[in-house]
PDB file of C-alpha atoms and ligand atoms in Angstrom:
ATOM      1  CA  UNK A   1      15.856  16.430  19.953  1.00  0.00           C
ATOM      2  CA  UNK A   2      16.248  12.941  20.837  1.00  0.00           C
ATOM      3  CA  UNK A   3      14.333  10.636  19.119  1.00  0.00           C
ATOM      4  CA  UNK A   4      11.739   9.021  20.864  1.00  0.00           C
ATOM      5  CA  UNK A   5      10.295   5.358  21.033  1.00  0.00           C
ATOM      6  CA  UNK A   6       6.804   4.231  20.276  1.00  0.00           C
ATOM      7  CA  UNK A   7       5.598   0.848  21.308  1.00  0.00           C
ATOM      8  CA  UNK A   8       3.235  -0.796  18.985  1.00  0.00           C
ATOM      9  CA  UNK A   9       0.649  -2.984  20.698  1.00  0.00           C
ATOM     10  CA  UNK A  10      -0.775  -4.489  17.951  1.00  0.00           C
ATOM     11  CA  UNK A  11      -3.368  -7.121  19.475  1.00  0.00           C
ATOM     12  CA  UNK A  12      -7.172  -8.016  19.654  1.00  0.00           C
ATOM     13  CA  UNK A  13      -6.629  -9.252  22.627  1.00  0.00           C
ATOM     14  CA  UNK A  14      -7.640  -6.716  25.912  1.00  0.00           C
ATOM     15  CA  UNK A  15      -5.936  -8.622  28.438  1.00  0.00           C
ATOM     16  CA  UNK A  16      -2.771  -8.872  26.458  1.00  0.00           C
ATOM     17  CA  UNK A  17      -2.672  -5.221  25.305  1.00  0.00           C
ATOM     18  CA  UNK A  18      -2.918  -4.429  29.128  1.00  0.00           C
ATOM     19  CA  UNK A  19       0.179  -6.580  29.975  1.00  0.00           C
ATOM     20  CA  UNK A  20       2.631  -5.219  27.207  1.00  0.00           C
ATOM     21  CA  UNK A  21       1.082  -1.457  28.148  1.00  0.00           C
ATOM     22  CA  UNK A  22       2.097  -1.748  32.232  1.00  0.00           C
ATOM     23  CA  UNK A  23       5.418  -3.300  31.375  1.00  0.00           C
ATOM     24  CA  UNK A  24       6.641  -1.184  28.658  1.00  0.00           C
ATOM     25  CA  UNK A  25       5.256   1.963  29.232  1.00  0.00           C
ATOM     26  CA  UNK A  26       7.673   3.757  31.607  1.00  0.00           C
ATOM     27  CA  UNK A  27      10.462   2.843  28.921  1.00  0.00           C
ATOM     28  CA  UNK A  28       8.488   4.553  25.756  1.00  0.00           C
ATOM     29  CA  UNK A  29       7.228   7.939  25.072  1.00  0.00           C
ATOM     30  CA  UNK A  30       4.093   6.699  23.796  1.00  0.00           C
ATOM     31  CA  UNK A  31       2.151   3.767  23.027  1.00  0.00           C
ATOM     32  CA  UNK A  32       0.894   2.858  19.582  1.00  0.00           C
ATOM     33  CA  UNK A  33      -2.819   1.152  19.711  1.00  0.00           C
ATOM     34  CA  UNK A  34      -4.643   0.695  16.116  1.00  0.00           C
ATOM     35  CA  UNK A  35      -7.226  -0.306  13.946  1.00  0.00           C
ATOM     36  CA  UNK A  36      -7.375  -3.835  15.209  1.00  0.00           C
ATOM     37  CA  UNK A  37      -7.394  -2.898  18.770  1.00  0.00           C
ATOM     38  CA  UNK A  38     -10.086  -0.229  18.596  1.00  0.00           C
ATOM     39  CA  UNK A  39     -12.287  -1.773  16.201  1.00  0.00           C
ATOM     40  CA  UNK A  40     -12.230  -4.865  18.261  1.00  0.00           C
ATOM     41  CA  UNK A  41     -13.243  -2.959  21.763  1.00  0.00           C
ATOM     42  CA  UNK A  42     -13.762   1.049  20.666  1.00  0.00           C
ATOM     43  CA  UNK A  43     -13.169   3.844  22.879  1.00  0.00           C
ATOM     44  CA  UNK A  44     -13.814   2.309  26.440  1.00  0.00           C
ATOM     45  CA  UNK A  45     -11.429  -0.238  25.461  1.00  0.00           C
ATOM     46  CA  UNK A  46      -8.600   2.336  24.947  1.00  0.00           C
ATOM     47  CA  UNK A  47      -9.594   3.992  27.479  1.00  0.00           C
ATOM     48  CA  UNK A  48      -9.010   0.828  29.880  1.00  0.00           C
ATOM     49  CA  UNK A  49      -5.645   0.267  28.876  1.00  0.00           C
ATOM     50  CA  UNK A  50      -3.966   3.691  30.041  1.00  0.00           C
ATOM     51  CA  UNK A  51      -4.924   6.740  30.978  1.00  0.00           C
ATOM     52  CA  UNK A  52      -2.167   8.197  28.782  1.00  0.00           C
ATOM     53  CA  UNK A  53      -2.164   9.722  25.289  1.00  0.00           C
ATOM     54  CA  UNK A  54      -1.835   7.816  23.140  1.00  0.00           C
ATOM     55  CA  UNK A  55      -0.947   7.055  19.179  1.00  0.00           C
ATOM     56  CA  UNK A  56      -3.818   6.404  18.025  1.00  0.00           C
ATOM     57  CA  UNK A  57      -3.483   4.838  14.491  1.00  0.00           C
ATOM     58  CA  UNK A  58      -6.161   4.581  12.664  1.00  0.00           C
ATOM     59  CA  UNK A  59      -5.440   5.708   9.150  1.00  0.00           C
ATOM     60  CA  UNK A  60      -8.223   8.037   8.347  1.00  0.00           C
ATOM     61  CA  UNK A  61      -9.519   8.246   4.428  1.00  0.00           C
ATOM     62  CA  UNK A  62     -12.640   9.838   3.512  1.00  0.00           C
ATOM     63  CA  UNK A  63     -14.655  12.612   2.759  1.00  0.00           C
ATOM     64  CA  UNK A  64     -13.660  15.623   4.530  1.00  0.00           C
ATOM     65  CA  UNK A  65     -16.671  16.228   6.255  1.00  0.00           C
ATOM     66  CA  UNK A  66     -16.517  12.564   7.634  1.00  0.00           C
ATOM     67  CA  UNK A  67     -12.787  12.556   8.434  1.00  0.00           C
ATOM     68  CA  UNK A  68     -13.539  15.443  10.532  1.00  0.00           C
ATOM     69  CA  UNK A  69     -15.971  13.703  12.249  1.00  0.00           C
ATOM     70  CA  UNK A  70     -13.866  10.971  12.760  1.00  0.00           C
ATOM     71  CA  UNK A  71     -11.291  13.745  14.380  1.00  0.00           C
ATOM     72  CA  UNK A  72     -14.428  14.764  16.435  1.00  0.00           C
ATOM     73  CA  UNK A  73     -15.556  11.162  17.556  1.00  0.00           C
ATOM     74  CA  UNK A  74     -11.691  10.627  19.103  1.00  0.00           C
ATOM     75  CA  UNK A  75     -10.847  14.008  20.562  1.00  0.00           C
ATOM     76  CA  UNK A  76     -12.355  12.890  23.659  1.00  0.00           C
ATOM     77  CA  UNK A  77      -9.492   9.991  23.665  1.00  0.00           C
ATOM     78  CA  UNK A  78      -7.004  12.980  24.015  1.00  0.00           C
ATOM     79  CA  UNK A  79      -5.117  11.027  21.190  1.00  0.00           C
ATOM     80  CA  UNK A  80      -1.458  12.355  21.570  1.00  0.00           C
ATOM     81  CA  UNK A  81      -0.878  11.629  17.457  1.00  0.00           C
ATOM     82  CA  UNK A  82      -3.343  10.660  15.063  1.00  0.00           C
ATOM     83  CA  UNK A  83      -3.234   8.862  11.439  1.00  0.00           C
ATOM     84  CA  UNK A  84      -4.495   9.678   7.977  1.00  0.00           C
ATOM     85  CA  UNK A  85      -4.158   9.331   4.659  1.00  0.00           C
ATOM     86  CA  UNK A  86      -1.920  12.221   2.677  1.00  0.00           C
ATOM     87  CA  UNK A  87      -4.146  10.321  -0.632  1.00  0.00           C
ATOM     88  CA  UNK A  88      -7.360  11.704   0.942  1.00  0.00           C
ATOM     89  CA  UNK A  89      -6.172  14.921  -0.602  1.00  0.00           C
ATOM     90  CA  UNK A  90      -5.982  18.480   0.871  1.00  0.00           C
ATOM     91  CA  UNK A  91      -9.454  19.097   1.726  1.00  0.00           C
ATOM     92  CA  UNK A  92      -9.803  16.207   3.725  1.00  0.00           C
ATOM     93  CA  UNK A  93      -6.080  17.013   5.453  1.00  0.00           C
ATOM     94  CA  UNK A  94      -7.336  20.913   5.959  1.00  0.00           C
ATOM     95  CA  UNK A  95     -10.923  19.468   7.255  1.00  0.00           C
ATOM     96  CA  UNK A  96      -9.416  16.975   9.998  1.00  0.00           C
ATOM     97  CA  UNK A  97      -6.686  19.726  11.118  1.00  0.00           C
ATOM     98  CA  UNK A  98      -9.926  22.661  11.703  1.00  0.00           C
ATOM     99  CA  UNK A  99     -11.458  19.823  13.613  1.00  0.00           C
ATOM    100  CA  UNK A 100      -8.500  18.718  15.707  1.00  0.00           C
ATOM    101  CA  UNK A 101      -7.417  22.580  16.568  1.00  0.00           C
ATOM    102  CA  UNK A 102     -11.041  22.758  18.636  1.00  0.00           C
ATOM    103  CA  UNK A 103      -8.953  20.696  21.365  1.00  0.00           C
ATOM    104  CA  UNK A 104      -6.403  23.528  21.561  1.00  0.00           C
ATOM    105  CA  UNK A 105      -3.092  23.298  22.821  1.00  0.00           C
ATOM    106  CA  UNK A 106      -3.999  19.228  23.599  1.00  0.00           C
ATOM    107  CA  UNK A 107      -4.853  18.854  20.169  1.00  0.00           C
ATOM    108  CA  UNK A 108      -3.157  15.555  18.654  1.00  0.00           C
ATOM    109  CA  UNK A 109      -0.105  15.864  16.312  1.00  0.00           C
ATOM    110  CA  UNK A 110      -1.346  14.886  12.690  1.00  0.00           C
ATOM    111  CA  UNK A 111       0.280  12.603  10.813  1.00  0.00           C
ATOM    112  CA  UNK A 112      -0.266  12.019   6.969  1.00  0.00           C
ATOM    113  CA  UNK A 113       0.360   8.378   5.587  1.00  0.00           C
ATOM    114  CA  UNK A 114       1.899   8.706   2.253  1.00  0.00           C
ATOM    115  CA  UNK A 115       2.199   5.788   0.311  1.00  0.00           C
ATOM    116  CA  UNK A 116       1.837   2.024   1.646  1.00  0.00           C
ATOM    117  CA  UNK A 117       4.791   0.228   2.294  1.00  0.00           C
ATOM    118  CA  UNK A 118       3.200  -2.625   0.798  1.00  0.00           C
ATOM    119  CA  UNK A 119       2.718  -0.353  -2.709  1.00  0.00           C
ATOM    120  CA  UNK A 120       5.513  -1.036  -4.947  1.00  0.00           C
ATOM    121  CA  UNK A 121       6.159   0.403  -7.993  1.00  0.00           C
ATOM    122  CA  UNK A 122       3.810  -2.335  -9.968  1.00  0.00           C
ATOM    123  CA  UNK A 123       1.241  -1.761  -7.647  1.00  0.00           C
ATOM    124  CA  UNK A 124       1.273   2.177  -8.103  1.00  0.00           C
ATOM    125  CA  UNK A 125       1.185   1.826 -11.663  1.00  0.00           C
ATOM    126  CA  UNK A 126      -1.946  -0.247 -11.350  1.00  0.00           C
ATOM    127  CA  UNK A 127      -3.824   1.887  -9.184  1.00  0.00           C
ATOM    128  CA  UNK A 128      -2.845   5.111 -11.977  1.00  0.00           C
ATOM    129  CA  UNK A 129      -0.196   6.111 -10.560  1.00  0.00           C
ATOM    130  CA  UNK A 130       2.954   6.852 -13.001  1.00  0.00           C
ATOM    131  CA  UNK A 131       6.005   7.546 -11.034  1.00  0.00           C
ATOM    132  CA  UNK A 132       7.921   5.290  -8.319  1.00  0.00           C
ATOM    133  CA  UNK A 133       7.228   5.132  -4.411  1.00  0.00           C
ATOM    134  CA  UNK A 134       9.424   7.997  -3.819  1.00  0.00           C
ATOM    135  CA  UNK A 135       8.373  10.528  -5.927  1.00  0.00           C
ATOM    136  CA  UNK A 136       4.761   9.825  -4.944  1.00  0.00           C
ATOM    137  CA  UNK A 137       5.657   9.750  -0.903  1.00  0.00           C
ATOM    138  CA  UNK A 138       7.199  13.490  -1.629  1.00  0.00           C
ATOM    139  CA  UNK A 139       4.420  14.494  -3.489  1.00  0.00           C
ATOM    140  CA  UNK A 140       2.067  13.575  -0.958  1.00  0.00           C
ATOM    141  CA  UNK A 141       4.653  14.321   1.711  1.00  0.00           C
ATOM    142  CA  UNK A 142       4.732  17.942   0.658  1.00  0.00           C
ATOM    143  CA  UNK A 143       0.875  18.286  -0.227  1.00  0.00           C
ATOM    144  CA  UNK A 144      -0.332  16.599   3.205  1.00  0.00           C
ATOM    145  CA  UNK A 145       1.818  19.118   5.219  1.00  0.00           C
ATOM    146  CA  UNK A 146       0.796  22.354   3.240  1.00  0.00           C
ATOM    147  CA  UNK A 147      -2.790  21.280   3.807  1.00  0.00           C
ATOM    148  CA  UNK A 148      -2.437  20.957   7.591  1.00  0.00           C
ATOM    149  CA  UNK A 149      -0.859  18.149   8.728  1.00  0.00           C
ATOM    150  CA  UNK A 150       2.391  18.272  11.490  1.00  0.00           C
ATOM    151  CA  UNK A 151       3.927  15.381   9.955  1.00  0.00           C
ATOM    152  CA  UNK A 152       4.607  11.867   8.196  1.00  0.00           C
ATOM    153  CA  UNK A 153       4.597   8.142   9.060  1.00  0.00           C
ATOM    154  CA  UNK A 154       7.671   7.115   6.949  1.00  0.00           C
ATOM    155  CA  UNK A 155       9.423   3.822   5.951  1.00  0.00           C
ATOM    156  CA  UNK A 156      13.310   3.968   6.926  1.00  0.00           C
ATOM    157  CA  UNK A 157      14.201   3.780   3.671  1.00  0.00           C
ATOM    158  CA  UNK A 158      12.594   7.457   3.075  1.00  0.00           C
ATOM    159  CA  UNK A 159      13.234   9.160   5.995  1.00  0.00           C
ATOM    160  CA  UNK A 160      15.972  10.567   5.149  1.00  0.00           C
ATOM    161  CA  UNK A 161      15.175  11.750   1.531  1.00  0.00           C
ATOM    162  CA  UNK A 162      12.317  13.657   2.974  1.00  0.00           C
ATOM    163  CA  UNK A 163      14.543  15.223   6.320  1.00  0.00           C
ATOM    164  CA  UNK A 164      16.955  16.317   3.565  1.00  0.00           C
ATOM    165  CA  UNK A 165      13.924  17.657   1.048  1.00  0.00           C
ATOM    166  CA  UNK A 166      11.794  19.112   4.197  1.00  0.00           C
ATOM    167  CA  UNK A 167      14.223  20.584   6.930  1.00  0.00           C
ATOM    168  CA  UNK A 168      13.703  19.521  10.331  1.00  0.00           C
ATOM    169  CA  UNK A 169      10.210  21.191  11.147  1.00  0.00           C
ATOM    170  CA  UNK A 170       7.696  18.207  10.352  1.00  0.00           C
ATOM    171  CA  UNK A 171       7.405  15.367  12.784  1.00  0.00           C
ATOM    172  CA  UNK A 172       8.719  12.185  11.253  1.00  0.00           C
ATOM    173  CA  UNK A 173       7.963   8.624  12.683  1.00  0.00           C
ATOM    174  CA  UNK A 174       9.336   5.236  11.118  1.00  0.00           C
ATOM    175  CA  UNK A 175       8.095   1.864  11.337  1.00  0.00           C
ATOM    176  CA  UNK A 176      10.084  -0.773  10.105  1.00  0.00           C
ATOM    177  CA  UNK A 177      12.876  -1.139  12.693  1.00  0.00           C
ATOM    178  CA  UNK A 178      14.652  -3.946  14.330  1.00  0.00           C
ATOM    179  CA  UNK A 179      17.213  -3.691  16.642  1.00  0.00           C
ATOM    180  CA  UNK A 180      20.924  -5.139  15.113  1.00  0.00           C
ATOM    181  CA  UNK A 181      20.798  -9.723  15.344  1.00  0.00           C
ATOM    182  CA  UNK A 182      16.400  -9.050  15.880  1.00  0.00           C
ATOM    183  CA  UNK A 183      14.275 -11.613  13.506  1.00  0.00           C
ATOM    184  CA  UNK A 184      12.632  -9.246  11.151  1.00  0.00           C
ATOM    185  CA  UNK A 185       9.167 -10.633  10.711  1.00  0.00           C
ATOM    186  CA  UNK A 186       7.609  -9.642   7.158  1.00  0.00           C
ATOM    187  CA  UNK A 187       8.853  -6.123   7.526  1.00  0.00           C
ATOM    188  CA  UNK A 188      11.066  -6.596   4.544  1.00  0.00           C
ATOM    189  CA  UNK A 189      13.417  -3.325   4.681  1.00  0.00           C
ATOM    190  CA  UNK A 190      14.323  -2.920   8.028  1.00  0.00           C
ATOM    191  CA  UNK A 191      16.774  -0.293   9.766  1.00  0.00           C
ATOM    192  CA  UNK A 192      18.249  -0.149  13.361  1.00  0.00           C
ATOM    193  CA  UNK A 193      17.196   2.248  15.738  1.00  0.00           C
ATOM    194  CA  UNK A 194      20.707   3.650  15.470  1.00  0.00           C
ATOM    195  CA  UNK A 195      20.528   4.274  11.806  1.00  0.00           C
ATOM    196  CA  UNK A 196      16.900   5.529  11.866  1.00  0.00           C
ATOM    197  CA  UNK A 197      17.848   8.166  14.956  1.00  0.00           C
ATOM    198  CA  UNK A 198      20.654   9.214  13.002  1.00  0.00           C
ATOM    199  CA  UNK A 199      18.721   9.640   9.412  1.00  0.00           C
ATOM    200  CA  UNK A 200      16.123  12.080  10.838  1.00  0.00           C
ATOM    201  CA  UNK A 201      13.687  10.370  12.658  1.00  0.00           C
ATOM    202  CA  UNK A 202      11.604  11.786  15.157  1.00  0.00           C
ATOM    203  CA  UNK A 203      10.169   8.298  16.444  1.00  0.00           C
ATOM    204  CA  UNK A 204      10.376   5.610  16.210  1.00  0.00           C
ATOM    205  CA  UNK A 205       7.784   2.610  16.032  1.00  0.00           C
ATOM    206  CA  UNK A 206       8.967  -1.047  17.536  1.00  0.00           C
ATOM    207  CA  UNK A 207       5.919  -3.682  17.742  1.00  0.00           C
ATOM    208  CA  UNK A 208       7.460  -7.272  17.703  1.00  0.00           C
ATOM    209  CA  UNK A 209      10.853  -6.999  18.447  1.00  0.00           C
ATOM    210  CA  UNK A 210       8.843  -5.576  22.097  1.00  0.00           C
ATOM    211  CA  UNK A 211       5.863  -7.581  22.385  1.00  0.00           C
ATOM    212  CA  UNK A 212       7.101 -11.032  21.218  1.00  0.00           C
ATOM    213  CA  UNK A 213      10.524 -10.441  23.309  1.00  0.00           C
ATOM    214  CA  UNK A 214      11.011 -13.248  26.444  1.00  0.00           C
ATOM    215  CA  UNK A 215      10.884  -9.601  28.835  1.00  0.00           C
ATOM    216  CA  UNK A 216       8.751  -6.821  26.701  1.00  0.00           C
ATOM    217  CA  UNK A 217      10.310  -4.176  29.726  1.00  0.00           C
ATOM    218  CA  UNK A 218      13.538  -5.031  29.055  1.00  0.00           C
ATOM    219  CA  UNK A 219      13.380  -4.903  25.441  1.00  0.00           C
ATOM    220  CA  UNK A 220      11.875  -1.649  25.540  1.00  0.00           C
ATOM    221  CA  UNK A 221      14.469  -0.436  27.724  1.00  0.00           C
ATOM    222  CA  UNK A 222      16.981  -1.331  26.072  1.00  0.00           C
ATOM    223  CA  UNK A 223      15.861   0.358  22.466  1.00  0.00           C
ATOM    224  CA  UNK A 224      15.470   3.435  24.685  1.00  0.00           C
ATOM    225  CA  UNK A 225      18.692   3.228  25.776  1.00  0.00           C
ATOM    226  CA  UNK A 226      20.357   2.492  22.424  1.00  0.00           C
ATOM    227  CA  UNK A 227      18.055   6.186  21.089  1.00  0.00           C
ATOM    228  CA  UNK A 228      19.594   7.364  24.398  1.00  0.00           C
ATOM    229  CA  UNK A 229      23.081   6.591  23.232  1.00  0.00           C
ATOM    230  CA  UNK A 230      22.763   7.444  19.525  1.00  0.00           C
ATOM    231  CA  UNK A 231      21.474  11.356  20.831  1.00  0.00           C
TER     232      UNK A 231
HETATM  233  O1  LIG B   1       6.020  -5.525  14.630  1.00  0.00           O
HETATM  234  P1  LIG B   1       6.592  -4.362  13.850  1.00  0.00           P
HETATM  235  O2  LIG B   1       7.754  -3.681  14.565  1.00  0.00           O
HETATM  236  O3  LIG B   1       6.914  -4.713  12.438  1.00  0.00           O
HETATM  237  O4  LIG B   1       5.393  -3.314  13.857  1.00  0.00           O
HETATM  238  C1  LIG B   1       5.458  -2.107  13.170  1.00  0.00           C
HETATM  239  C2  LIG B   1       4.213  -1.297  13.404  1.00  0.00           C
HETATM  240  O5  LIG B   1       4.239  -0.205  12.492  1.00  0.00           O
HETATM  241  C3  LIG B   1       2.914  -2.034  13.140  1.00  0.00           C
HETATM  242  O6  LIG B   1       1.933  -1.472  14.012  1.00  0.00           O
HETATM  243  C4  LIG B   1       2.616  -1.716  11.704  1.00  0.00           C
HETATM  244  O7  LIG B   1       1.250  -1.735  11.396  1.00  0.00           O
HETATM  245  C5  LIG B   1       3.149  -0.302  11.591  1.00  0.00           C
HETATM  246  N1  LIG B   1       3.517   0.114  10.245  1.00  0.00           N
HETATM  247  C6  LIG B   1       4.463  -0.542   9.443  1.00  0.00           C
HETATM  248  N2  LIG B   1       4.759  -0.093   8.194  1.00  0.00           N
HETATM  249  C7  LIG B   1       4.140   0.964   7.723  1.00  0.00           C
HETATM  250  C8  LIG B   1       3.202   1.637   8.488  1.00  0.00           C
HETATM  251  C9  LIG B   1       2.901   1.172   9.747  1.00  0.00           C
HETATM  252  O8  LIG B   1       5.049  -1.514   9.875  1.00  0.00           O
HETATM  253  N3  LIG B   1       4.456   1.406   6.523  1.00  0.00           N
END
């Protein structure tokens, strides 16, 4: 399978969410909308800005009863791929998967957060946490997908480690990329679409190298192209 790209529209703003959604869709498989953008304007907002699925990414953590209801409260969105938290533990995974099956064959691919790119080992230990971010993203890599979920939102540094450790059945999408020369932002490990394609990556997620780009469309093509290339 080639791997596919996912634009991240990452914006408060309606207007400009809108703009970067007409001119990059026809070059991505799907479009990534989040927290930001739905807090800020909620379902009618989304469903303004395309009538497609969508990646909806809101990072679900709760109780299961409540994270189910949060699966509930979107379905309606016909989310193509939804967030959560692998953390939130088994019950919670198990509780938003029952939920999400009621939209049958349209129901949205699950994907389990593991552990925060931002969480370093320090910050793990802190929290209670005793080994490194690796063995904790398999941990919670292998729990999240026995309780239910279809997949993992992965850094590039880990995507291959957990390809290798979980065969090619879950769904893997990276963040993190930048296509070779791009300015890299605050992402501080970064990998090129290439390289992630090639490691095991299902999708891939590209926010500013698209949406801060001169031409957004033509950025997005050509990412698409390079995935294309690297098939
Ligand atoms: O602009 P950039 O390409 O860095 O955007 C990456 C997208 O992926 C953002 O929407 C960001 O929130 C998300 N993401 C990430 N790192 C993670 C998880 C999600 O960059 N570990």
């Amino acid at each position: 399978m080639p791997t596919g790209l996912i634009a991240a529209l990452d914006t408060t703003d309606a207007a400009q969410a809108q703009r970067w959604a007409n001119a990059v869709a026809p070059h991505c498989g799907l479009l990534k909308l989040g927290l930001e953008f739905f807090l800020a304007h909620g379902a009618e907002g989304l469903r303004g800005i395309t009538q497609r699925p969508i990646f909806l990414d809101l990072k679900l953590h709760d109780i299961p009863n409540t994270a189910a209801g949060g699966v509930r409260a979107v379905l309606p969105l016909r989310p193509a791929m939804l967030t959560l938290h692998a953390s939130g533990g088994a019950a919670m995974i198990g509780a938003a998967r029952k939920e999400a099956e009621k939209a049958g064959a349209e129901r949205p691919i699950l994907l389990a957060v593991t552990v925060l790119t931002s969480m370093d080992t320090e910050a793990l230990h802190s929290i209670g946490v005793a080994g490194g971010p690796r063995q904790q993203v398999l941990r919670l890599a292998r729990l999240a997908l026995d309780a239910g979920a279809d997949g993992l939102v992965c850094s590039a540094q880990e995507v291959a480690m957990l390809r290798d450790a979980l065969g090619d059945g879950p769904t893997l999408v990276v963040p993190g990329i930048r296509p070779a020369g791009a300015d890299i932002g605050d992402q501080s490990r970064v990998m090129t679409p290439t390289d992630a394609a090639r490691a095991g990556a299902s999708w891939i997620v590209v926010g500013r190298p698209i949406t801060q780009a001169s031409n957004p469309a033509q950025a997005a093509a050509a990412i698409a192209a390079e995935l294309g290339a690297a098939a």
